[in-house]
Short mmCIF file of C-alpha atoms and ligand atoms in Angstrom, two decimals:
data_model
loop_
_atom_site.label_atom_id
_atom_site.label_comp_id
_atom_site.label_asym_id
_atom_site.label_seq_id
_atom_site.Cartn_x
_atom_site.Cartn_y
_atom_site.Cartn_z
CA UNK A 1 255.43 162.80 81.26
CA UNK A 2 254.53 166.27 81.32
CA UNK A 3 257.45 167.52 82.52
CA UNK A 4 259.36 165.43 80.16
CA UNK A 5 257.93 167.37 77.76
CA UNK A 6 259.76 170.09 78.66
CA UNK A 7 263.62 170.68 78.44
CA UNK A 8 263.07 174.22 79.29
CA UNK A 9 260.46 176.46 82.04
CA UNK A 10 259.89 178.55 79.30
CA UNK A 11 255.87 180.34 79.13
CA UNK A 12 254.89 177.23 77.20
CA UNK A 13 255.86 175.46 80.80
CA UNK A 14 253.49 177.72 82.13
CA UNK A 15 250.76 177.82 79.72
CA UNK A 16 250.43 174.27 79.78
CA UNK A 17 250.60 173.83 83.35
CA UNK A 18 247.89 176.11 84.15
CA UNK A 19 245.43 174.05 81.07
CA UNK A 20 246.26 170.68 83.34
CA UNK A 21 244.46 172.38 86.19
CA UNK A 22 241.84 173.55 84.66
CA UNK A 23 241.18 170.31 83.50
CA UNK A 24 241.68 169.21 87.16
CA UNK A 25 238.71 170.92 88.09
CA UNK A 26 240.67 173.39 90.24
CA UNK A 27 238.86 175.79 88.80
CA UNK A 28 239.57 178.81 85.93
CA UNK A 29 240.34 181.46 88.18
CA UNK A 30 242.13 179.17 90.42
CA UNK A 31 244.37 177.70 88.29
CA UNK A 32 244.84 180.80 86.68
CA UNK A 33 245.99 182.25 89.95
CA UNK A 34 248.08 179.59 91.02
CA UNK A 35 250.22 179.35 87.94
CA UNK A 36 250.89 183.10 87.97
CA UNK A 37 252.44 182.46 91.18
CA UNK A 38 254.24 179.54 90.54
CA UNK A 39 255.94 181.87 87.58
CA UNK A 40 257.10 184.04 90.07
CA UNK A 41 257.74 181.46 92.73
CA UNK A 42 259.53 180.07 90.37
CA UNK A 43 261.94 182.82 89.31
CA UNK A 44 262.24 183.80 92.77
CA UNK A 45 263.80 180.72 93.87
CA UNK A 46 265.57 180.51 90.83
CA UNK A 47 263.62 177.17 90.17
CA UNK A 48 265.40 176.00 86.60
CA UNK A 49 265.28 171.91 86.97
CA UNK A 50 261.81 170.01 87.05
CA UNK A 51 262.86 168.54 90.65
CA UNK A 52 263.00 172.16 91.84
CA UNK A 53 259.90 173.13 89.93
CA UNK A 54 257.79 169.96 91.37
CA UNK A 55 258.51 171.00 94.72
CA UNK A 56 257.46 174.59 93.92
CA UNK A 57 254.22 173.41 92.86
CA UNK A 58 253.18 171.24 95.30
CA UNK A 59 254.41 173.94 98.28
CA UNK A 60 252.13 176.41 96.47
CA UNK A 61 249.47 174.20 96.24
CA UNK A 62 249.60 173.30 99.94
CA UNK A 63 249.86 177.60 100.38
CA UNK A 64 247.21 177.98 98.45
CA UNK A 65 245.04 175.92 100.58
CA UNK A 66 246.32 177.16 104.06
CA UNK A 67 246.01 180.44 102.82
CA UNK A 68 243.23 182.22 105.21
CA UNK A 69 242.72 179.18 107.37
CA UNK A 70 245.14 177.83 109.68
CA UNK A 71 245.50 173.94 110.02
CA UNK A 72 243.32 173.84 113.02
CA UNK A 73 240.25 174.77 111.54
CA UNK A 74 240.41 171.18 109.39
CA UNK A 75 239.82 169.12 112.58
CA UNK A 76 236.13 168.08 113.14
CA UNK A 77 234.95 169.81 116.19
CA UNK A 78 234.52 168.10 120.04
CA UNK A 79 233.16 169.33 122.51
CA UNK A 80 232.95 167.48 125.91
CA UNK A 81 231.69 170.15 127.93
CA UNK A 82 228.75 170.67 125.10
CA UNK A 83 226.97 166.80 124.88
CA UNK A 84 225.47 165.93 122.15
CA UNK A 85 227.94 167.11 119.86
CA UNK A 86 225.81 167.11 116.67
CA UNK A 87 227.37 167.04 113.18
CA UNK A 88 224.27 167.20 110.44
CA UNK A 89 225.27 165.70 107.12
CA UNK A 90 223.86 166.99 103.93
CA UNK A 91 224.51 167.05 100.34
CA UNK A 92 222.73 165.78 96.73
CA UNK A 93 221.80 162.23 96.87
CA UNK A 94 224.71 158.98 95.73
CA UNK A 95 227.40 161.86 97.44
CA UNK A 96 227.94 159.16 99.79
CA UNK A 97 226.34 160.63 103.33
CA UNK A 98 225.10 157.84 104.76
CA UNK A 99 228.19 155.61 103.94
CA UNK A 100 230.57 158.52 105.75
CA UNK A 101 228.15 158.57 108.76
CA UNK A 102 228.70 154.87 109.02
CA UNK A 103 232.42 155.09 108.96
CA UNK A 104 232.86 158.11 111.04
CA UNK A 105 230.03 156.22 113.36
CA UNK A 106 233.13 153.05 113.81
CA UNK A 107 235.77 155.56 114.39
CA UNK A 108 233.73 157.16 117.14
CA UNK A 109 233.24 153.95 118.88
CA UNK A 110 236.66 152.65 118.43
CA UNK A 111 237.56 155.80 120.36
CA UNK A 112 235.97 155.09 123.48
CA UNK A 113 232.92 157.02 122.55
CA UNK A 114 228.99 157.14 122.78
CA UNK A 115 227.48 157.71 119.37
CA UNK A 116 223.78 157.88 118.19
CA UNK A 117 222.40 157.90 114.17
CA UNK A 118 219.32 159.41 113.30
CA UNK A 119 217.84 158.39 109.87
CA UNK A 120 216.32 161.57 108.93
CA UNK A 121 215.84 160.74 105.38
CA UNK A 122 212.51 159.36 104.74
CA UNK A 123 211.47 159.76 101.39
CA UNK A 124 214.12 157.62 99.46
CA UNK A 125 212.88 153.82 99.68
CA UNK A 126 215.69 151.75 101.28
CA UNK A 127 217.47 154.60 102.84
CA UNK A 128 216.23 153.76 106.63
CA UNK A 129 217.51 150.25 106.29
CA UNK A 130 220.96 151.37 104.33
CA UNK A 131 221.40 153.44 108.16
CA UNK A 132 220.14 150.66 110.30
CA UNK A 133 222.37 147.80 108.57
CA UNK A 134 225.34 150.53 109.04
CA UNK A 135 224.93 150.90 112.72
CA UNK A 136 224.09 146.92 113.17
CA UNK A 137 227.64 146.77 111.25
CA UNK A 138 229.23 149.09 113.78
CA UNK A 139 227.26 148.67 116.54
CA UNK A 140 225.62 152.30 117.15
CA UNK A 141 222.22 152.93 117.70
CA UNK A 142 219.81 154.42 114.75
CA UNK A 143 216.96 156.56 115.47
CA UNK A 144 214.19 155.97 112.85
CA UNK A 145 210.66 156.90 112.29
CA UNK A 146 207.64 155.06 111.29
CA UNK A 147 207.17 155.07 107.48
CA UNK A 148 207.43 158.21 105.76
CA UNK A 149 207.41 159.96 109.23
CA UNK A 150 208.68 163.63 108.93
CA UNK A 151 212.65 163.43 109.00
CA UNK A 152 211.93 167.13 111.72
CA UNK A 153 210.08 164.28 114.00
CA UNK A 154 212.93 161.92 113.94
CA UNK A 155 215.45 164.00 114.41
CA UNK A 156 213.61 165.24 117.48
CA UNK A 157 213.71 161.90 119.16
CA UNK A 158 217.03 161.05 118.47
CA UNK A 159 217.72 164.48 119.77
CA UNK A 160 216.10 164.27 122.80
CA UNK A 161 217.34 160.51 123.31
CA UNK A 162 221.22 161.77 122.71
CA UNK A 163 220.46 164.64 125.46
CA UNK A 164 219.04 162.12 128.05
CA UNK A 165 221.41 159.49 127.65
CA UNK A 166 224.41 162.06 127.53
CA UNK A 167 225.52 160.80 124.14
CA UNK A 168 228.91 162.10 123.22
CA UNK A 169 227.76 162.51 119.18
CA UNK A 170 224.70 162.16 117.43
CA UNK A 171 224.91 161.71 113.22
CA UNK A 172 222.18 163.11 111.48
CA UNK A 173 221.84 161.70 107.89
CA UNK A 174 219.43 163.71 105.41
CA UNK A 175 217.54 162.95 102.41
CA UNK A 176 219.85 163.94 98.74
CA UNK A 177 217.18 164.53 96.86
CA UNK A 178 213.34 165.51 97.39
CA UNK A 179 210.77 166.27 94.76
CA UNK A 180 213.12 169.42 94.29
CA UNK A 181 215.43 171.62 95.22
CA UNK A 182 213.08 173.75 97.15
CA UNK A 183 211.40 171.25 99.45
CA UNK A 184 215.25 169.53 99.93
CA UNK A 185 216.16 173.04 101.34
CA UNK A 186 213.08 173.84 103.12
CA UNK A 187 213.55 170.12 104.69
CA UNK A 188 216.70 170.69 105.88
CA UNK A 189 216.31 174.30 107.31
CA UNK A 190 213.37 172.50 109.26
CA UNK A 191 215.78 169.88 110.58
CA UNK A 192 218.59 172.52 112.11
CA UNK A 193 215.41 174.63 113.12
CA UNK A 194 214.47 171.52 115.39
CA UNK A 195 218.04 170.86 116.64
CA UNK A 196 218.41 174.18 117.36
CA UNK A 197 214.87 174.09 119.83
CA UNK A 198 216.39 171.22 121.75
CA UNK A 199 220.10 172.51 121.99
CA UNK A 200 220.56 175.97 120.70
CA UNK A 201 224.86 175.84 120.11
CA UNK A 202 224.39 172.25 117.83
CA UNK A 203 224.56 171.59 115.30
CA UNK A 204 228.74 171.56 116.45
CA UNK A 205 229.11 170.43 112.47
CA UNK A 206 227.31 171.19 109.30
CA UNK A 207 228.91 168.81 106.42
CA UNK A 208 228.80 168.70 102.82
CA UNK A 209 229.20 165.56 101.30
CA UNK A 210 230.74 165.84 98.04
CA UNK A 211 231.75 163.22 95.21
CA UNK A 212 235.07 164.11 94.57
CA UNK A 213 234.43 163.48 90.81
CA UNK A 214 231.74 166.20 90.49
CA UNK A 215 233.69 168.90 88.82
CA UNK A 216 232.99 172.58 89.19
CA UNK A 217 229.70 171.99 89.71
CA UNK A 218 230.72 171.15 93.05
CA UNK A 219 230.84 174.27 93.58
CA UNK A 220 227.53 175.29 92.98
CA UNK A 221 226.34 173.10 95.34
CA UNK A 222 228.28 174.11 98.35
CA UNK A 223 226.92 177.57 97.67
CA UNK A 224 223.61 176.05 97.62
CA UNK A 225 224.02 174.25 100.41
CA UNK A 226 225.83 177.10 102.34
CA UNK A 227 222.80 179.96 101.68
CA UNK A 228 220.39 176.88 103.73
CA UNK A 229 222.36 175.27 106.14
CA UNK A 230 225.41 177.71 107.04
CA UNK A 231 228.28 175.00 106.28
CA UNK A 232 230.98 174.22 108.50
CA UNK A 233 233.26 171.98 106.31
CA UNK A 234 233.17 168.91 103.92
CA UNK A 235 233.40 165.79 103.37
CA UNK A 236 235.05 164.92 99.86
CA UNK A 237 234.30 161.09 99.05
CA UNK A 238 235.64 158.42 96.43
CA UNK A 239 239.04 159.53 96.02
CA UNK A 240 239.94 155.77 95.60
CA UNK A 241 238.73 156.58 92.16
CA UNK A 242 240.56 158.45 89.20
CA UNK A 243 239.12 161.06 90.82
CA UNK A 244 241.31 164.19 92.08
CA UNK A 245 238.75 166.31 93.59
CA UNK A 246 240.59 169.30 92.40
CA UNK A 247 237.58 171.36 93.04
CA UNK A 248 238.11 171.71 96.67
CA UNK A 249 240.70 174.48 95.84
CA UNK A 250 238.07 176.49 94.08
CA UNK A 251 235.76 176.20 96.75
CA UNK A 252 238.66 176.89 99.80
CA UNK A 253 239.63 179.52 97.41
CA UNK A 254 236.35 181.28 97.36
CA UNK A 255 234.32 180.35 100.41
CA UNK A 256 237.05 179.18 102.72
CA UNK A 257 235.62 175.73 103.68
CA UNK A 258 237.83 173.21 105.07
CA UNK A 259 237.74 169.56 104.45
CA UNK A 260 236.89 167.54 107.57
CA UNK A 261 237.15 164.14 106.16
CA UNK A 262 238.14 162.24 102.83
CA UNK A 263 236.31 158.88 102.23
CA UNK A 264 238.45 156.47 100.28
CA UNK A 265 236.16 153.26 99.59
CA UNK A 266 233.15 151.56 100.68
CA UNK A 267 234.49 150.04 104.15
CA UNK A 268 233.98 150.96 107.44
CA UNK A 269 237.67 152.18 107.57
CA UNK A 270 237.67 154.29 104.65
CA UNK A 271 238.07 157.19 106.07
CA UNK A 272 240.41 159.45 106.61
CA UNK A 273 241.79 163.14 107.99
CA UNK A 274 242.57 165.65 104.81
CA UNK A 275 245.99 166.22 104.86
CA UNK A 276 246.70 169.60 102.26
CA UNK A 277 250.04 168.10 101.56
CA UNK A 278 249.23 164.49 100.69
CA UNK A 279 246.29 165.91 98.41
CA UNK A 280 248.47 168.72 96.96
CA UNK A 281 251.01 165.43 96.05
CA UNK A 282 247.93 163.56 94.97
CA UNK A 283 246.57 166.29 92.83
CA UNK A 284 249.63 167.07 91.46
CA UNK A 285 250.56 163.61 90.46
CA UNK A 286 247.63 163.28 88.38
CA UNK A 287 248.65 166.41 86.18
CA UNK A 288 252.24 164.22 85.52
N1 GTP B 301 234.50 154.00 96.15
C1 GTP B 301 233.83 154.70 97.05
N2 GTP B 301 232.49 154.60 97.12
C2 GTP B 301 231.83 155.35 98.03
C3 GTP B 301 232.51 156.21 98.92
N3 GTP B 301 231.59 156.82 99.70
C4 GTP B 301 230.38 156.33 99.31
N4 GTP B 301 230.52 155.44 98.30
C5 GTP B 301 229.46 154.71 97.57
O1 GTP B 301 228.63 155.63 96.90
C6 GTP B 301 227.28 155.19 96.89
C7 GTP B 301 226.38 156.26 97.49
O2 GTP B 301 226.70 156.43 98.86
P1 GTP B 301 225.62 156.81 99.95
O3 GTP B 301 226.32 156.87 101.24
O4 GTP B 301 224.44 155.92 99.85
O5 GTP B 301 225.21 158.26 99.45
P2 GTP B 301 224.12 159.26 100.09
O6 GTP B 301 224.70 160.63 100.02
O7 GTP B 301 223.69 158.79 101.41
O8 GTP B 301 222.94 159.16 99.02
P3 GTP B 301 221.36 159.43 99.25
O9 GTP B 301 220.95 158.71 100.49
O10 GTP B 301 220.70 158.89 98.02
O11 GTP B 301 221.17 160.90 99.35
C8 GTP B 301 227.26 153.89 97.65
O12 GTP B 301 227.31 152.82 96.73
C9 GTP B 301 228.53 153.94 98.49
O13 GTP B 301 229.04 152.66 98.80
C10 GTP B 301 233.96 156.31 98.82
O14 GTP B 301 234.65 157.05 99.53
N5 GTP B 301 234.55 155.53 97.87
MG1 MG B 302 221.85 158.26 102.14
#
């Protein structure tokens, strides 16, 4: 539709193009950015029909996010020689943590692997037992405390319970939301602290869960999150929504954080690699 809109690439072209991403939630500067490009990109491969143009856009788009990074970087992190690889999950509470540690938990297993959960998130009522019925549904262990137990404690055990029984991952899943900001932070500086006592190189992965519907506010919170817990990548979850999660182009644009994983629905197989192409497509389909 939009490009039927337009018989021409004139500036209008342009200047519309670059108001769809904003609204996108790639981001002002971002979008702003990446339609300047595309104008040039555009006259420099003499791109005049909309077929030419649609595969200028989604090229750039896939540029834009490969830009500092190279593909590698995407691919959550293994390391055999370096047992328990530990990947911490964080991120503000209904982001959809403990559902991705549950499905990343079945893909583990289903490779041949030795996985462990620890239910560090204690204050939430019903959070213990949303881990435990995960790992009875993919049969992993879960680590848990006794009620209201400090989340440092269980992480501990599980820690020292991946170490002695060689454990090729252990899944840490964190509280969202504590009685504010501060003590969330505090809580989860306390929980790499104690990881760190036990096996100095882990965590191997730091993860923000994000709900790919949050908007630029997204952001924000992977700053946040990033000043605490140094971040190694995300997670962006519910794209089987309307959802574009266009604000993962803003935040690759100015912090340079890959996405790990995407999470696509509520089952256990709802998960999958980000691919910058299929996203780009995605993204750009939902401007159209
Ligand atoms: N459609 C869809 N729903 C999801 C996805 N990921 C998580 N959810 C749902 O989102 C809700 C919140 O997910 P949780 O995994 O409980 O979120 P959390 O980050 O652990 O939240 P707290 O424990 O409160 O901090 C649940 O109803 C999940 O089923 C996804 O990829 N797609
Ligand atoms: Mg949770």
């Amino acid at each position: 539709a939009f490009f039927a809109q337009f018989r021409t690439v004139d500036e209008d072209f342009f200047d519309d193009l670059e108001e769809l991403l904003i609204e996108s939630d790639v981001g002002y500067e971002t979008a702003e950015e990446l339609t300047e490009q595309l104008r040039d990109e555009a006259k420099l491969q003499k791109a005049k029909s909309h077929e030419d143009l649609k595969r200028v856009i989604v090229e750039k788009l896939v540029d834009l996010y490969d830009q500092n990074g190279n593909s590698e970087d995407e691919k959550l992190i293994y390391n055999p020689d370096n047992k328990p690889n530990v990947y911490l999950f964080v991120g503000v509470n209904g982001a959809g943590k403990t559902t991705t540690i549950g499905k990343l938990a079945k893909r583990f297993k289903d490779e041949g692997k030795s996985v462990i959960l620890a239910a560090a998130e204690t204050f939430r009522a019903g959070a213990v037992e949303q881990l435990v019925e995960w790992g009875k549904r993919v049969d992993v262990p879960v680590v848990v405390g006794k009620e209201k137990a400090d989340p440092a404690s269980v992480v501990y055990d599980a820690t020292e319970k991946a170490i002695k029984e060689k454990a090729d991952y252990l899944l840490v899943d964190t509280a969202g939301r504590l009685q504010n900001k501060k003590n969330l932070m505090s809580e989860l500086e306390k929980i790499q602290r104690t990881i760190k006592k036990l096996l100095p190189d882990q965590p191997t992965e730091t993860l923000l869960v994000l709900d790919g519907s949050t908007g630029q506010n997204a952001l924000l919170q992977a700053k946040d999150f990033d000043k605490t817990t140094k971040l190694t990548g995300l997670v962006l979850t519910k794209l089987d929504g309307s959802s574009k999660g266009g604000v993962v182009l803003a935040i690759r644009n100015e912090m340079n954080l890959p996405v790990k994983l995407v999470g696509l629905g509520e089952k256990p197989e709802d998960l999958a690699d980000f691919d910058a192409a299929n996203y780009a497509i995605g993204l750009f389909h939902g401007l159209v």
